[in-house]
Amino acid sequence: MITGKNQIAGAFSGGGSHTFRTVNPVTGDENPQEFFEADQTEIDRAVNLASKAFTTYRDTSGTSRAVFLEAIATQLEAAEEEIIAYYTLESALPEGRARGEFARTTGQIRAFASMLREGSWVEAIISNLEGKLDIRRVQCPIGPVVVFGASNFPLAFSTAGGDTASALAAGCPVVVKAHPMHAATGELVAQAITNAVRETGMPEGVFSNLNGKNFEIGQRLVMHPEVKAVGFTGSINGGTALYRLACTRKEPIPVYAEMGSVNPVVVLPSALREKRDFWAEQYAGSITLGTGQFCTNPGLLLGIEGRELDSFIEALGEAIGQRQASCMLHPNIKSQYLEKRDEVLSLPDHAIVTAPEPEAEGNFALPHIIAVDAESYMKNRLYQQEVFGPFSIVVKCKNKTQLIEVLQNLEGQLTGTVLSENTSELQEFSTVINVLKERVGRLIFNGVPTGVEVCAAMVHGGPFPASTDSKFTSVGLTAVQRWVRPIAFQNWPDTLLPDALKNNNPLNIVRNLNGVMTKNAV
């Protein structure tokens, strides 16, 4: 049963005077459940209990936290059918997408559990050369973390998503600011986490879930003195606002925000000569996947002008034109999409590749592709903004030099892609590839950017404004590094050291003055 209440350290709370409802995106009608927005008292209680929980949770063993994470995954699976039902009701995303995202969510939770059992993520380093001080370093959790749920991933980037899972793995309690577009889904997921807290005996306050449609609730959470870091997935405006706010605190804290990206795709001539139709079909699918509501949606395709590029543009337009209208996540997102799209369409010097005629009704949307020359693209900054939805621009460059110039004028991106069927061509365009590499967090060869593999090597971040700190990722096992800091212990008794630094711990690493590292050397 959906209560509509906040969940604070395992207890339901609905003390606030403001309520809201979610929307069925297909019909545009409000769903029946009312949700209570968290008031200041509830915010303070959730964060203060998280701070109290941190004093014991930070010292739990990796094995204990692994058991906790595995219990969360199991509890989610026990509630899967109900979660999927509300997921599809509140997002209009199809059941197949819901099932896939659900499996991804439980999979990444269990991946962090396996990481904790293996143990080397703490990066234990011991330096005790003869005649030198005994210095031992390890990563330690930083404290309570606030996680903001994402609109476009009700599971994998929300209540029990990668930010929450990685923070709990690190030893940090979590207060989730649930996304108001899928509050019922969030409540069910939060209840599964709460059940796992009780089942495994984790400290009270290690997890809370707060509702809120008002921006002030998120701002109050970021400004709370006991909060030590923030995880955010969403718009550039939202992420940068929280980042700037966090910098104004008496104690500034990091905001790890994954934000906007147009994900440039460099289409080299050989790819068009040999696989024109294949790549046209692949990118028609990628541009329209999830109605274009992916942070890795390919919003920019770049090529060298000429007959081959013109032929590809024609094939892409035909493939896009065969796509059916699909539902966007919320009426507000549809209106924002139309507003941004029309801003771009008001600019001069572009050609329409494919456009919806007539415009899709209600909350549904059809893709829109335009083509523009590189000079016009660089002259008008509005061409370079992210349009969140099924919209993409093909930019025609005169030559390699102009292609480099376009890339040099781009902001930071989550991904960059190169399409080519010729090794010597890649050598010829090596400067182009190097410029692209400087601006992205993930460099893709002969693929599409949509679809982010959850694995140890993944980087889902990039130079600003793709993210607020390009040294970190929000996907993959190294996401845990956002919620820890290194501490060095000098000349401490072995019995008082963290387990990873003790002499009999198999994860010990000795680093000598030459930087050589060996395990089990102590």
Short mmCIF file of C-alpha atoms in Angstrom, two decimals:
data_model
loop_
_atom_site.label_atom_id
_atom_site.label_comp_id
_atom_site.label_asym_id
_atom_site.label_seq_id
_atom_site.Cartn_x
_atom_site.Cartn_y
_atom_site.Cartn_z
CA MET A 1 0.00 0.00 0.00
CA ILE A 2 1.27 3.46 -0.90
CA THR A 3 1.07 5.77 2.14
CA GLY A 4 2.39 8.93 0.51
CA LYS A 5 4.52 9.57 3.58
CA ASN A 6 8.21 10.14 4.08
CA GLN A 7 10.25 7.28 5.50
CA ILE A 8 12.65 8.49 8.18
CA ALA A 9 14.89 5.88 9.78
CA GLY A 10 12.26 3.20 9.19
CA ALA A 11 9.24 5.20 10.40
CA PHE A 12 6.55 6.77 8.22
CA SER A 13 6.11 10.49 8.68
CA GLY A 14 3.60 12.88 7.12
CA GLY A 15 3.85 15.99 9.24
CA GLY A 16 4.11 18.51 6.41
CA SER A 17 1.16 20.63 5.30
CA HIS A 18 1.92 20.51 1.55
CA THR A 19 1.03 17.57 -0.69
CA PHE A 20 1.34 16.68 -4.37
CA ARG A 21 0.43 13.89 -6.78
CA THR A 22 2.24 12.13 -9.57
CA VAL A 23 0.94 12.09 -13.14
CA ASN A 24 0.14 9.30 -15.57
CA PRO A 25 2.10 10.56 -18.60
CA VAL A 26 -0.03 8.62 -21.11
CA THR A 27 -3.34 10.22 -20.06
CA GLY A 28 -2.00 13.39 -18.45
CA ASP A 29 -4.23 12.71 -15.43
CA GLU A 30 -3.05 12.88 -11.84
CA ASN A 31 -2.68 9.57 -10.03
CA PRO A 32 -4.87 9.17 -6.91
CA GLN A 33 -2.19 8.93 -4.21
CA GLU A 34 -1.24 12.10 -2.33
CA PHE A 35 2.36 12.56 -1.15
CA PHE A 36 3.43 14.64 1.82
CA GLU A 37 6.30 17.03 1.21
CA ALA A 38 8.94 16.87 3.93
CA ASP A 39 8.99 19.92 6.21
CA GLN A 40 12.02 21.36 8.00
CA THR A 41 11.43 19.24 11.10
CA GLU A 42 11.44 16.05 9.02
CA ILE A 43 14.53 17.14 7.09
CA ASP A 44 16.39 17.84 10.33
CA ARG A 45 15.30 14.53 11.83
CA ALA A 46 16.36 12.49 8.80
CA VAL A 47 19.79 14.13 8.53
CA ASN A 48 20.47 14.14 12.28
CA LEU A 49 19.62 10.44 12.52
CA ALA A 50 21.89 9.78 9.53
CA SER A 51 24.70 11.63 11.32
CA LYS A 52 24.11 9.57 14.45
CA ALA A 53 24.05 6.35 12.42
CA PHE A 54 27.35 7.28 10.81
CA THR A 55 29.21 6.95 14.13
CA THR A 56 28.60 3.19 14.05
CA TYR A 57 27.89 2.43 10.38
CA ARG A 58 31.31 3.72 9.27
CA ASP A 59 32.97 1.04 11.40
CA THR A 60 30.94 -1.90 10.12
CA SER A 61 32.97 -4.46 8.23
CA GLY A 62 32.92 -4.80 4.47
CA THR A 63 31.30 -8.20 4.88
CA SER A 64 28.50 -6.77 7.04
CA ARG A 65 27.77 -4.04 4.52
CA ALA A 66 27.86 -6.62 1.71
CA VAL A 67 25.19 -8.65 3.54
CA PHE A 68 23.14 -5.45 3.90
CA LEU A 69 23.37 -4.63 0.20
CA GLU A 70 22.48 -8.18 -0.80
CA ALA A 71 19.45 -7.99 1.51
CA ILE A 72 18.36 -4.80 -0.27
CA ALA A 73 18.52 -6.58 -3.64
CA THR A 74 16.55 -9.53 -2.27
CA GLN A 75 13.88 -7.27 -0.74
CA LEU A 76 13.54 -5.41 -4.03
CA GLU A 77 13.05 -8.69 -5.87
CA ALA A 78 10.32 -9.68 -3.41
CA ALA A 79 8.44 -6.49 -4.31
CA GLU A 80 9.31 -6.53 -8.03
CA GLU A 81 5.81 -6.88 -9.47
CA GLU A 82 4.37 -4.01 -7.46
CA ILE A 83 7.40 -1.82 -8.20
CA ILE A 84 7.14 -2.52 -11.93
CA ALA A 85 3.43 -1.69 -11.92
CA TYR A 86 3.98 1.74 -10.37
CA TYR A 87 7.11 2.34 -12.46
CA THR A 88 5.15 2.00 -15.70
CA LEU A 89 2.17 3.96 -14.33
CA GLU A 90 4.28 6.97 -13.31
CA SER A 91 6.80 7.03 -16.17
CA ALA A 92 4.95 5.61 -19.20
CA LEU A 93 8.10 3.62 -19.92
CA PRO A 94 7.34 0.12 -21.26
CA GLU A 95 7.45 -2.97 -19.08
CA GLY A 96 10.46 -4.36 -20.95
CA ARG A 97 12.46 -1.21 -20.11
CA ALA A 98 11.24 -1.43 -16.51
CA ARG A 99 12.36 -5.06 -16.17
CA GLY A 100 15.75 -4.27 -17.67
CA GLU A 101 16.31 -1.31 -15.38
CA PHE A 102 15.16 -3.33 -12.38
CA ALA A 103 17.73 -6.05 -13.16
CA ARG A 104 20.39 -3.40 -13.64
CA THR A 105 19.54 -1.89 -10.25
CA THR A 106 19.75 -5.14 -8.31
CA GLY A 107 22.80 -6.15 -10.33
CA GLN A 108 24.76 -3.03 -9.45
CA ILE A 109 23.79 -3.39 -5.78
CA ARG A 110 25.17 -6.94 -5.76
CA ALA A 111 28.27 -5.77 -7.65
CA PHE A 112 29.07 -3.38 -4.81
CA ALA A 113 28.51 -6.22 -2.34
CA SER A 114 31.07 -8.33 -4.22
CA MET A 115 33.47 -5.38 -4.23
CA LEU A 116 33.15 -5.10 -0.45
CA ARG A 117 33.88 -8.78 0.06
CA GLU A 118 37.00 -8.56 -2.14
CA GLY A 119 38.16 -5.49 -0.22
CA SER A 120 40.88 -3.83 -2.30
CA TRP A 121 38.66 -0.80 -3.06
CA VAL A 122 39.91 0.83 0.19
CA GLU A 123 43.34 1.19 -1.47
CA ALA A 124 45.28 0.18 1.63
CA ILE A 125 48.91 1.32 1.37
CA ILE A 126 51.68 0.65 3.88
CA SER A 127 55.01 2.42 3.77
CA ASN A 128 57.35 1.15 6.50
CA LEU A 129 60.81 1.01 4.99
CA GLU A 130 63.65 0.43 7.42
CA GLY A 131 64.76 3.67 9.02
CA LYS A 132 61.59 5.50 7.97
CA LEU A 133 58.33 6.32 9.73
CA ASP A 134 55.55 3.73 9.59
CA ILE A 135 52.83 5.38 7.46
CA ARG A 136 49.68 3.52 6.51
CA ARG A 137 46.90 4.95 4.35
CA VAL A 138 43.33 3.86 3.69
CA GLN A 139 40.10 5.30 2.30
CA CYS A 140 37.45 6.13 4.93
CA PRO A 141 33.78 7.19 4.53
CA ILE A 142 33.01 10.91 4.75
CA GLY A 143 29.56 10.99 6.36
CA PRO A 144 25.87 11.37 5.46
CA VAL A 145 25.14 11.68 1.74
CA VAL A 146 22.08 13.26 0.10
CA VAL A 147 20.99 11.57 -3.13
CA PHE A 148 18.62 13.21 -5.61
CA GLY A 149 16.51 10.81 -7.68
CA ALA A 150 16.57 11.20 -11.48
CA SER A 151 13.45 11.73 -13.59
CA ASN A 152 14.49 9.45 -16.46
CA PHE A 153 15.65 6.42 -14.44
CA PRO A 154 13.10 5.70 -11.68
CA LEU A 155 15.23 2.78 -10.44
CA ALA A 156 18.86 2.75 -11.60
CA PHE A 157 19.55 6.44 -10.82
CA SER A 158 17.04 6.99 -8.05
CA THR A 159 16.12 5.68 -4.60
CA ALA A 160 18.22 2.49 -4.68
CA GLY A 161 20.32 3.47 -7.68
CA GLY A 162 24.05 3.74 -8.15
CA ASP A 163 24.51 6.80 -5.92
CA THR A 164 22.68 5.20 -2.99
CA ALA A 165 24.31 1.78 -3.44
CA SER A 166 27.84 3.19 -3.72
CA ALA A 167 27.37 5.50 -0.71
CA LEU A 168 26.03 2.68 1.47
CA ALA A 169 28.92 0.49 0.27
CA ALA A 170 31.39 3.19 1.30
CA GLY A 171 29.98 3.30 4.83
CA CYS A 172 27.91 6.49 4.42
CA PRO A 173 24.26 6.78 5.51
CA VAL A 174 21.95 8.08 2.79
CA VAL A 175 19.04 10.52 2.74
CA VAL A 176 17.22 10.31 -0.59
CA LYS A 177 15.31 13.25 -2.03
CA ALA A 178 12.84 11.22 -4.10
CA HIS A 179 11.95 12.50 -7.54
CA PRO A 180 8.36 13.82 -7.49
CA MET A 181 7.55 12.31 -10.90
CA HIS A 182 7.75 8.76 -9.54
CA ALA A 183 7.13 9.12 -5.81
CA ALA A 184 5.10 5.89 -5.47
CA THR A 185 7.86 3.86 -7.12
CA GLY A 186 10.33 5.53 -4.78
CA GLU A 187 8.23 4.72 -1.72
CA LEU A 188 8.12 1.02 -2.57
CA VAL A 189 11.88 0.92 -3.19
CA ALA A 190 12.50 2.81 0.06
CA GLN A 191 10.39 0.28 1.94
CA ALA A 192 12.54 -2.55 0.54
CA ILE A 193 15.69 -0.77 1.78
CA THR A 194 14.08 -0.17 5.19
CA ASN A 195 13.19 -3.88 5.43
CA ALA A 196 16.82 -4.74 4.67
CA VAL A 197 18.01 -2.34 7.39
CA ARG A 198 15.87 -4.16 9.94
CA GLU A 199 16.76 -7.62 8.63
CA THR A 200 20.51 -7.04 8.90
CA GLY A 201 20.51 -4.97 12.10
CA MET A 202 21.99 -1.86 10.56
CA PRO A 203 21.88 1.30 12.70
CA GLU A 204 18.75 3.43 12.81
CA GLY A 205 19.06 6.36 10.46
CA VAL A 206 21.29 4.69 7.88
CA PHE A 207 18.58 5.35 5.27
CA SER A 208 15.70 7.80 4.87
CA ASN A 209 13.48 8.76 1.92
CA LEU A 210 11.96 12.26 1.70
CA ASN A 211 9.30 13.49 -0.71
CA GLY A 212 9.25 16.94 -2.19
CA LYS A 213 8.10 18.83 -5.25
CA ASN A 214 9.38 22.15 -3.93
CA PHE A 215 12.98 23.08 -4.84
CA GLU A 216 13.49 24.44 -1.33
CA ILE A 217 13.52 20.93 0.14
CA GLY A 218 16.57 19.99 -1.90
CA GLN A 219 18.23 23.28 -1.03
CA ARG A 220 17.65 22.74 2.68
CA LEU A 221 19.14 19.27 2.48
CA VAL A 222 22.26 20.55 0.71
CA MET A 223 22.69 23.31 3.30
CA HIS A 224 22.21 21.08 6.34
CA PRO A 225 25.48 21.19 8.32
CA GLU A 226 25.53 17.41 8.92
CA VAL A 227 25.40 16.54 5.19
CA LYS A 228 28.87 15.81 3.81
CA ALA A 229 28.25 15.18 0.08
CA VAL A 230 25.56 15.19 -2.59
CA GLY A 231 24.80 12.90 -5.54
CA PHE A 232 22.65 14.35 -8.33
CA THR A 233 21.51 13.26 -11.80
CA GLY A 234 19.55 15.78 -13.80
CA SER A 235 19.66 19.07 -15.67
CA ILE A 236 22.59 21.46 -15.98
CA ASN A 237 20.59 24.21 -14.29
CA GLY A 238 19.64 21.99 -11.35
CA GLY A 239 23.08 20.48 -10.87
CA THR A 240 25.01 23.74 -11.10
CA ALA A 241 22.56 25.46 -8.73
CA LEU A 242 23.16 22.78 -6.07
CA TYR A 243 26.91 22.89 -6.70
CA ARG A 244 27.05 26.66 -6.20
CA LEU A 245 24.84 26.43 -3.14
CA ALA A 246 27.13 23.82 -1.57
CA CYS A 247 30.10 26.15 -2.11
CA THR A 248 28.43 28.86 -0.01
CA ARG A 249 28.22 26.71 3.11
CA LYS A 250 30.42 27.41 6.11
CA GLU A 251 31.86 23.96 5.35
CA PRO A 252 31.68 23.56 1.54
CA ILE A 253 30.87 20.02 0.43
CA PRO A 254 31.26 18.18 -2.89
CA VAL A 255 28.29 17.88 -5.22
CA TYR A 256 28.77 15.04 -7.69
CA ALA A 257 26.31 16.01 -10.39
CA GLU A 258 25.88 14.15 -13.68
CA MET A 259 24.20 16.69 -15.93
CA GLY A 260 23.91 17.57 -19.61
CA SER A 261 25.57 16.29 -22.77
CA VAL A 262 24.97 16.27 -26.53
CA ASN A 263 27.35 13.31 -26.98
CA PRO A 264 29.07 14.16 -30.28
CA VAL A 265 29.43 11.44 -32.92
CA VAL A 266 32.21 11.85 -35.51
CA VAL A 267 31.13 10.01 -38.68
CA LEU A 268 34.20 9.43 -40.84
CA PRO A 269 33.88 8.88 -44.62
CA SER A 270 34.67 5.15 -44.66
CA ALA A 271 31.77 4.43 -42.31
CA LEU A 272 29.41 6.14 -44.74
CA ARG A 273 30.82 4.39 -47.80
CA GLU A 274 30.66 0.90 -46.37
CA LYS A 275 27.87 0.93 -43.76
CA ARG A 276 25.64 3.90 -44.57
CA ASP A 277 22.31 2.11 -44.07
CA PHE A 278 23.53 0.20 -41.03
CA TRP A 279 24.63 3.33 -39.17
CA ALA A 280 21.53 5.24 -40.25
CA GLU A 281 19.35 2.53 -38.70
CA GLN A 282 21.52 2.25 -35.56
CA TYR A 283 21.40 5.99 -34.93
CA ALA A 284 17.71 6.28 -35.71
CA GLY A 285 17.21 3.77 -32.91
CA SER A 286 19.62 5.48 -30.54
CA ILE A 287 18.19 8.98 -31.08
CA THR A 288 14.61 7.80 -30.46
CA LEU A 289 15.37 5.30 -27.67
CA GLY A 290 13.24 6.15 -24.64
CA THR A 291 11.86 9.14 -26.59
CA GLY A 292 15.36 10.60 -26.52
CA GLN A 293 15.28 10.93 -22.73
CA PHE A 294 18.76 9.55 -22.07
CA CYS A 295 21.71 11.60 -20.86
CA THR A 296 23.77 9.78 -23.51
CA ASN A 297 21.37 10.52 -26.37
CA PRO A 298 23.38 11.32 -29.55
CA GLY A 299 22.32 14.93 -30.07
CA LEU A 300 25.17 15.88 -32.43
CA LEU A 301 26.52 14.07 -35.51
CA LEU A 302 29.56 15.55 -37.30
CA GLY A 303 30.86 14.66 -40.75
CA ILE A 304 32.77 15.98 -43.76
CA GLU A 305 30.43 17.60 -46.28
CA GLY A 306 29.91 15.89 -49.61
CA ARG A 307 27.83 13.31 -51.44
CA GLU A 308 28.48 10.55 -48.88
CA LEU A 309 27.35 12.66 -45.91
CA ASP A 310 24.29 13.89 -47.83
CA SER A 311 23.37 10.29 -48.64
CA PHE A 312 23.74 9.30 -44.97
CA ILE A 313 21.58 12.24 -43.85
CA GLU A 314 18.89 11.12 -46.30
CA ALA A 315 19.06 7.54 -45.03
CA LEU A 316 18.93 8.71 -41.40
CA GLY A 317 15.89 10.86 -42.15
CA GLU A 318 14.11 7.92 -43.76
CA ALA A 319 14.92 5.61 -40.84
CA ILE A 320 13.83 8.24 -38.28
CA GLY A 321 10.63 8.89 -40.22
CA GLN A 322 9.53 5.29 -39.71
CA ARG A 323 9.53 5.68 -35.91
CA GLN A 324 6.23 5.96 -34.09
CA ALA A 325 5.44 8.69 -31.56
CA SER A 326 6.23 7.66 -28.00
CA CYS A 327 5.34 9.06 -24.60
CA MET A 328 7.61 11.40 -22.67
CA LEU A 329 8.11 11.09 -18.93
CA HIS A 330 5.91 13.99 -17.86
CA PRO A 331 3.93 16.86 -19.40
CA ASN A 332 6.52 19.30 -18.01
CA ILE A 333 9.31 17.44 -19.81
CA LYS A 334 7.29 17.50 -23.06
CA SER A 335 6.78 21.26 -22.77
CA GLN A 336 10.47 21.83 -21.97
CA TYR A 337 11.42 19.70 -24.97
CA LEU A 338 9.22 21.71 -27.31
CA GLU A 339 10.52 24.99 -25.89
CA LYS A 340 14.20 24.04 -26.34
CA ARG A 341 13.58 22.47 -29.72
CA ASP A 342 11.74 25.53 -31.01
CA GLU A 343 14.53 27.80 -29.79
CA VAL A 344 16.94 25.88 -32.01
CA LEU A 345 14.51 25.79 -34.92
CA SER A 346 14.17 29.57 -34.75
CA LEU A 347 17.84 29.93 -35.70
CA PRO A 348 18.79 30.57 -39.33
CA ASP A 349 20.71 28.52 -41.89
CA HIS A 350 19.58 24.97 -41.08
CA ALA A 351 17.77 22.40 -43.19
CA ILE A 352 15.04 20.09 -41.95
CA VAL A 353 15.94 16.42 -42.31
CA THR A 354 12.80 15.06 -40.72
CA ALA A 355 10.06 16.77 -38.75
CA PRO A 356 6.79 15.64 -37.16
CA GLU A 357 3.77 16.45 -39.30
CA PRO A 358 1.45 16.90 -37.58
CA GLU A 359 2.92 17.38 -34.10
CA ALA A 360 2.22 14.45 -31.78
CA GLU A 361 -0.67 15.08 -29.42
CA GLY A 362 -0.71 15.03 -25.65
CA ASN A 363 2.46 13.92 -23.95
CA PHE A 364 3.75 12.02 -26.98
CA ALA A 365 6.63 13.18 -29.17
CA LEU A 366 8.10 12.46 -32.58
CA PRO A 367 11.79 12.89 -33.50
CA HIS A 368 13.15 15.96 -35.22
CA ILE A 369 16.47 16.05 -37.12
CA ILE A 370 18.09 19.08 -38.74
CA ALA A 371 21.33 19.66 -40.65
CA VAL A 372 23.52 22.79 -40.49
CA ASP A 373 26.90 23.86 -41.78
CA ALA A 374 29.77 24.13 -39.28
CA GLU A 375 30.09 27.92 -39.56
CA SER A 376 26.47 28.52 -38.61
CA TYR A 377 26.68 25.92 -35.85
CA MET A 378 29.66 27.62 -34.21
CA LYS A 379 28.20 31.11 -34.69
CA ASN A 380 24.99 30.36 -32.71
CA ARG A 381 25.51 28.94 -29.22
CA LEU A 382 21.87 27.88 -29.06
CA TYR A 383 22.66 25.17 -31.61
CA GLN A 384 25.02 23.65 -29.04
CA GLN A 385 22.58 23.35 -26.12
CA GLU A 386 21.16 20.00 -25.07
CA VAL A 387 17.58 19.42 -26.20
CA PHE A 388 16.33 16.70 -23.86
CA GLY A 389 14.24 14.53 -26.15
CA PRO A 390 14.29 12.95 -29.64
CA PHE A 391 16.21 15.77 -31.32
CA SER A 392 19.56 15.68 -33.10
CA ILE A 393 21.68 17.96 -35.30
CA VAL A 394 23.93 16.88 -38.16
CA VAL A 395 26.80 19.33 -38.69
CA LYS A 396 28.53 19.49 -42.09
CA CYS A 397 32.22 20.38 -41.86
CA LYS A 398 34.21 21.52 -44.88
CA ASN A 399 37.29 19.51 -43.93
CA LYS A 400 39.23 17.95 -41.07
CA THR A 401 40.45 21.36 -39.87
CA GLN A 402 36.91 22.65 -39.47
CA LEU A 403 35.84 19.43 -37.77
CA ILE A 404 38.60 20.00 -35.20
CA GLU A 405 37.44 23.58 -34.76
CA VAL A 406 33.87 22.48 -34.02
CA LEU A 407 35.07 19.93 -31.44
CA GLN A 408 37.33 22.51 -29.78
CA ASN A 409 34.31 24.76 -29.30
CA LEU A 410 32.26 22.09 -27.55
CA GLU A 411 31.73 21.96 -23.80
CA GLY A 412 32.50 18.84 -21.78
CA GLN A 413 30.53 15.71 -22.71
CA LEU A 414 29.66 12.35 -21.21
CA THR A 415 30.52 10.48 -24.40
CA GLY A 416 32.17 10.92 -27.77
CA THR A 417 31.91 8.41 -30.62
CA VAL A 418 33.97 7.74 -33.74
CA LEU A 419 32.58 5.71 -36.66
CA SER A 420 35.12 4.36 -39.15
CA GLU A 421 35.85 1.23 -41.19
CA ASN A 422 39.46 2.01 -42.03
CA THR A 423 42.56 1.87 -39.80
CA SER A 424 44.59 4.26 -41.94
CA GLU A 425 41.68 6.72 -41.80
CA LEU A 426 41.84 6.63 -38.02
CA GLN A 427 45.53 7.54 -38.24
CA GLU A 428 44.68 10.39 -40.62
CA PHE A 429 42.06 11.72 -38.20
CA SER A 430 44.14 11.09 -35.04
CA THR A 431 44.16 14.81 -34.18
CA VAL A 432 40.37 14.85 -34.39
CA ILE A 433 40.17 11.86 -32.06
CA ASN A 434 42.59 13.45 -29.57
CA VAL A 435 40.56 16.66 -29.45
CA LEU A 436 37.40 14.61 -28.91
CA LYS A 437 39.09 12.62 -26.15
CA GLU A 438 39.86 15.83 -24.23
CA ARG A 439 36.17 16.63 -24.00
CA VAL A 440 34.57 13.34 -23.00
CA GLY A 441 34.45 10.81 -20.20
CA ARG A 442 33.85 7.80 -22.48
CA LEU A 443 35.26 7.39 -25.98
CA ILE A 444 33.30 4.93 -28.16
CA PHE A 445 34.39 3.28 -31.39
CA ASN A 446 31.82 1.99 -33.88
CA GLY A 447 28.87 1.97 -31.54
CA VAL A 448 26.09 4.12 -30.12
CA PRO A 449 26.40 6.09 -26.86
CA THR A 450 23.07 5.01 -25.39
CA GLY A 451 23.46 2.11 -22.99
CA VAL A 452 25.86 2.43 -20.05
CA GLU A 453 27.47 -0.85 -19.00
CA VAL A 454 27.68 -1.30 -15.22
CA CYS A 455 31.22 -2.54 -14.73
CA ALA A 456 34.42 -1.71 -12.89
CA ALA A 457 35.97 0.17 -15.83
CA MET A 458 32.98 2.37 -16.72
CA VAL A 459 33.27 6.17 -16.66
CA HIS A 460 29.92 7.94 -16.64
CA GLY A 461 30.99 11.53 -16.18
CA GLY A 462 33.14 14.02 -18.03
CA PRO A 463 34.39 17.60 -18.10
CA PHE A 464 31.89 20.27 -17.03
CA PRO A 465 28.97 20.51 -17.72
CA ALA A 466 28.75 16.76 -18.27
CA SER A 467 29.55 16.50 -14.57
CA THR A 468 30.83 18.72 -11.79
CA ASP A 469 34.00 16.68 -11.31
CA SER A 470 35.47 14.75 -14.23
CA LYS A 471 37.70 12.65 -11.96
CA PHE A 472 34.71 10.59 -10.84
CA THR A 473 32.01 8.37 -12.32
CA SER A 474 28.40 7.80 -11.23
CA VAL A 475 28.32 4.31 -12.77
CA GLY A 476 30.61 1.37 -12.05
CA LEU A 477 32.47 0.25 -8.97
CA THR A 478 34.75 3.28 -8.74
CA ALA A 479 31.63 5.40 -8.07
CA VAL A 480 32.32 4.55 -4.43
CA GLN A 481 35.39 6.82 -4.47
CA ARG A 482 33.11 9.89 -4.35
CA TRP A 483 32.08 9.11 -0.78
CA VAL A 484 35.47 8.44 0.83
CA ARG A 485 38.64 10.35 1.70
CA PRO A 486 42.17 9.11 2.45
CA ILE A 487 43.49 9.01 5.99
CA ALA A 488 47.13 8.27 6.85
CA PHE A 489 48.00 6.60 10.17
CA GLN A 490 51.51 7.29 11.47
CA ASN A 491 53.19 4.90 13.95
CA TRP A 492 49.88 3.52 15.24
CA PRO A 493 49.69 0.24 17.20
CA ASP A 494 48.63 -2.60 14.95
CA THR A 495 45.61 -3.51 17.10
CA LEU A 496 44.15 -0.01 16.74
CA LEU A 497 44.49 0.24 12.97
CA PRO A 498 41.62 -0.33 10.51
CA ASP A 499 41.52 -3.99 9.47
CA ALA A 500 42.83 -3.26 5.98
CA LEU A 501 46.04 -1.78 7.44
CA LYS A 502 46.84 -4.47 10.00
CA ASN A 503 49.94 -6.58 9.46
CA ASN A 504 48.02 -9.83 9.13
CA ASN A 505 45.49 -8.52 6.60
CA PRO A 506 45.79 -10.06 3.13
CA LEU A 507 44.98 -6.72 1.47
CA ASN A 508 48.11 -5.02 2.79
CA ILE A 509 50.16 -3.26 0.16
CA VAL A 510 53.71 -2.05 0.63
CA ARG A 511 54.87 0.83 -1.52
CA ASN A 512 58.57 1.58 -1.44
CA LEU A 513 60.28 4.82 -2.36
CA ASN A 514 60.45 3.76 -6.03
CA GLY A 515 56.68 3.36 -6.23
CA VAL A 516 56.76 -0.46 -6.52
CA MET A 517 53.70 -2.10 -4.97
CA THR A 518 53.47 -5.69 -3.76
CA LYS A 519 50.72 -7.47 -1.86
CA ASN A 520 51.24 -9.57 1.29
CA ALA A 521 54.71 -8.16 1.87
CA VAL A 522 54.27 -7.43 5.58
#
